Amino acid sequence: MGSAPFLLALALLVATTFSCARRKKAYIPNAPTTTAAPAPAPAAPVERRAARDLTDVMTDELKLLPDQQAKVRAILTSTVEQVNDAQKKHGADRTALLTDLKAINARSEGQLKQVLTPTQYQQYQTKKRAMQAEMQSRKTGGGR
């Protein structure tokens, strides 16, 4: 029972990890950027890339409309940043980290539920569970 909240809180991270691997398979290069925006922290580009990749996967899987796509990307970017901040803040304090991750996940899920249609949200929940199972299988040696 102790691992259930942990899996729930890390659902978005699992989805992000899975989507990044999927995105690499079908890599489509982006046009080079002409302006270099200063990054507030070294992890910021990775956060944006993870949110972008997951948004792309969700767009394909859930058939997001352009306005939904922008909102989902903003939610996911914020979520990844919050998770990274929580990890830095709590370090080895697993109990505090899990508490924060659970709250972050709940906020993110609530925001996604407002942006997605009921059908899209149900599809998202189903896909998320499947991705969690796949990642768990990989962890225990069942994959690759």
Short mmCIF file of C-alpha atoms in Angstrom, two decimals:
data_model
loop_
_atom_site.label_atom_id
_atom_site.label_comp_id
_atom_site.label_asym_id
_atom_site.label_seq_id
_atom_site.Cartn_x
_atom_site.Cartn_y
_atom_site.Cartn_z
CA MET A 1 0.00 0.00 0.00
CA GLY A 2 2.93 2.34 0.65
CA SER A 3 4.04 2.17 -2.97
CA ALA A 4 0.60 3.11 -4.37
CA PRO A 5 0.85 6.82 -3.45
CA PHE A 6 4.40 6.85 -4.77
CA LEU A 7 3.28 5.41 -8.12
CA LEU A 8 0.40 7.85 -8.26
CA ALA A 9 2.65 10.81 -7.52
CA LEU A 10 5.20 9.73 -10.09
CA ALA A 11 2.65 9.00 -12.82
CA LEU A 12 3.46 12.16 -14.69
CA LEU A 13 7.18 11.49 -14.46
CA VAL A 14 6.66 8.00 -15.82
CA ALA A 15 4.64 9.40 -18.68
CA THR A 16 7.34 11.97 -19.38
CA THR A 17 10.09 9.36 -19.42
CA PHE A 18 8.10 7.08 -21.71
CA SER A 19 7.19 9.87 -24.08
CA CYS A 20 10.79 11.06 -24.39
CA ALA A 21 11.84 7.57 -25.46
CA ARG A 22 8.96 7.41 -27.94
CA ARG A 23 9.77 10.89 -29.24
CA LYS A 24 13.39 9.86 -29.96
CA LYS A 25 12.16 7.07 -32.25
CA ALA A 26 10.26 9.55 -34.41
CA TYR A 27 12.64 12.47 -34.04
CA ILE A 28 11.72 15.48 -36.13
CA PRO A 29 14.36 18.19 -35.91
CA ASN A 30 13.20 21.64 -34.88
CA ALA A 31 14.21 24.74 -36.78
CA PRO A 32 17.23 26.40 -35.19
CA THR A 33 16.44 29.18 -32.78
CA THR A 34 17.94 32.57 -33.57
CA THR A 35 17.57 34.05 -30.10
CA ALA A 36 19.20 32.59 -27.04
CA ALA A 37 17.03 33.25 -24.02
CA PRO A 38 18.95 33.13 -20.74
CA ALA A 39 18.00 30.08 -18.73
CA PRO A 40 17.21 30.66 -15.05
CA ALA A 41 18.65 27.25 -14.20
CA PRO A 42 20.53 24.60 -16.18
CA ALA A 43 17.57 22.22 -15.96
CA ALA A 44 15.10 24.66 -17.55
CA PRO A 45 15.65 23.57 -21.20
CA VAL A 46 15.25 19.92 -20.18
CA GLU A 47 12.01 20.78 -18.39
CA ARG A 48 10.65 22.54 -21.44
CA ARG A 49 11.77 19.70 -23.70
CA ALA A 50 10.14 17.07 -21.47
CA ALA A 51 6.90 19.07 -21.35
CA ARG A 52 7.02 19.63 -25.11
CA ASP A 53 7.63 15.94 -25.82
CA LEU A 54 4.85 14.79 -23.52
CA THR A 55 2.50 17.39 -24.99
CA ASP A 56 3.33 16.10 -28.47
CA VAL A 57 2.54 12.53 -27.41
CA MET A 58 -0.70 13.64 -25.74
CA THR A 59 -1.61 15.63 -28.86
CA ASP A 60 -1.18 12.52 -31.00
CA GLU A 61 -2.86 10.11 -28.59
CA LEU A 62 -5.70 12.35 -27.42
CA LYS A 63 -6.16 14.47 -30.56
CA LEU A 64 -5.67 17.75 -28.70
CA LEU A 65 -6.84 20.95 -30.35
CA PRO A 66 -4.28 23.78 -30.68
CA ASP A 67 -5.69 25.72 -27.69
CA GLN A 68 -5.65 22.54 -25.57
CA GLN A 69 -2.10 21.84 -26.69
CA ALA A 70 -0.84 25.21 -25.43
CA LYS A 71 -2.62 24.82 -22.09
CA VAL A 72 -1.40 21.25 -21.60
CA ARG A 73 2.18 22.27 -22.38
CA ALA A 74 1.99 25.05 -19.78
CA ILE A 75 0.58 22.65 -17.17
CA LEU A 76 3.23 20.02 -17.86
CA THR A 77 6.09 22.53 -17.86
CA SER A 78 4.96 23.83 -14.49
CA THR A 79 4.55 20.29 -13.15
CA VAL A 80 8.04 19.20 -14.18
CA GLU A 81 9.53 22.37 -12.65
CA GLN A 82 7.63 21.77 -9.40
CA VAL A 83 8.79 18.14 -9.23
CA ASN A 84 12.41 19.16 -9.80
CA ASP A 85 12.13 21.86 -7.13
CA ALA A 86 10.63 19.37 -4.68
CA GLN A 87 13.45 16.90 -5.34
CA LYS A 88 16.06 19.61 -4.70
CA LYS A 89 14.23 20.88 -1.62
CA HIS A 90 13.76 17.52 0.09
CA GLY A 91 16.86 15.62 -1.00
CA ALA A 92 16.89 12.33 0.92
CA ASP A 93 13.71 13.08 2.91
CA ARG A 94 11.53 10.60 1.03
CA THR A 95 8.42 11.18 3.15
CA ALA A 96 8.41 14.93 2.54
CA LEU A 97 9.18 14.41 -1.15
CA LEU A 98 6.29 11.98 -1.57
CA THR A 99 3.95 14.39 0.19
CA ASP A 100 4.94 17.18 -2.18
CA LEU A 101 4.80 14.92 -5.25
CA LYS A 102 1.30 13.81 -4.32
CA ALA A 103 0.15 17.44 -4.03
CA ILE A 104 1.86 18.42 -7.29
CA ASN A 105 0.27 15.46 -9.07
CA ALA A 106 -3.18 16.31 -7.70
CA ARG A 107 -2.90 19.93 -8.91
CA SER A 108 -1.66 18.84 -12.33
CA GLU A 109 -4.40 16.24 -12.71
CA GLY A 110 -7.04 18.81 -11.75
CA GLN A 111 -5.70 21.28 -14.29
CA LEU A 112 -5.56 18.65 -17.03
CA LYS A 113 -9.10 17.57 -16.23
CA GLN A 114 -10.29 21.15 -16.82
CA VAL A 115 -8.50 21.39 -20.19
CA LEU A 116 -9.31 17.96 -21.61
CA THR A 117 -12.74 16.75 -22.65
CA PRO A 118 -14.17 13.96 -20.47
CA THR A 119 -13.33 11.42 -23.20
CA GLN A 120 -9.79 12.73 -23.58
CA TYR A 121 -9.26 12.69 -19.82
CA GLN A 122 -10.43 9.08 -19.60
CA GLN A 123 -8.09 8.12 -22.44
CA TYR A 124 -5.25 9.93 -20.65
CA GLN A 125 -5.95 8.00 -17.42
CA THR A 126 -5.97 4.69 -19.31
CA LYS A 127 -2.73 5.47 -21.16
CA LYS A 128 -1.07 6.65 -17.96
CA ARG A 129 -1.81 3.34 -16.23
CA ALA A 130 -0.42 1.43 -19.20
CA MET A 131 2.74 3.53 -19.19
CA GLN A 132 3.17 2.97 -15.44
CA ALA A 133 2.86 -0.79 -15.93
CA GLU A 134 5.41 -0.73 -18.75
CA MET A 135 7.91 1.29 -16.71
CA GLN A 136 7.43 -1.02 -13.72
CA SER A 137 8.05 -3.99 -15.99
CA ARG A 138 11.27 -2.39 -17.26
CA LYS A 139 12.40 -1.73 -13.69
CA THR A 140 11.94 -5.35 -12.68
CA GLY A 141 13.77 -6.66 -15.74
CA GLY A 142 10.75 -7.48 -17.88
CA GLY A 143 11.63 -5.01 -20.62
CA ARG A 144 14.60 -4.45 -22.91
#
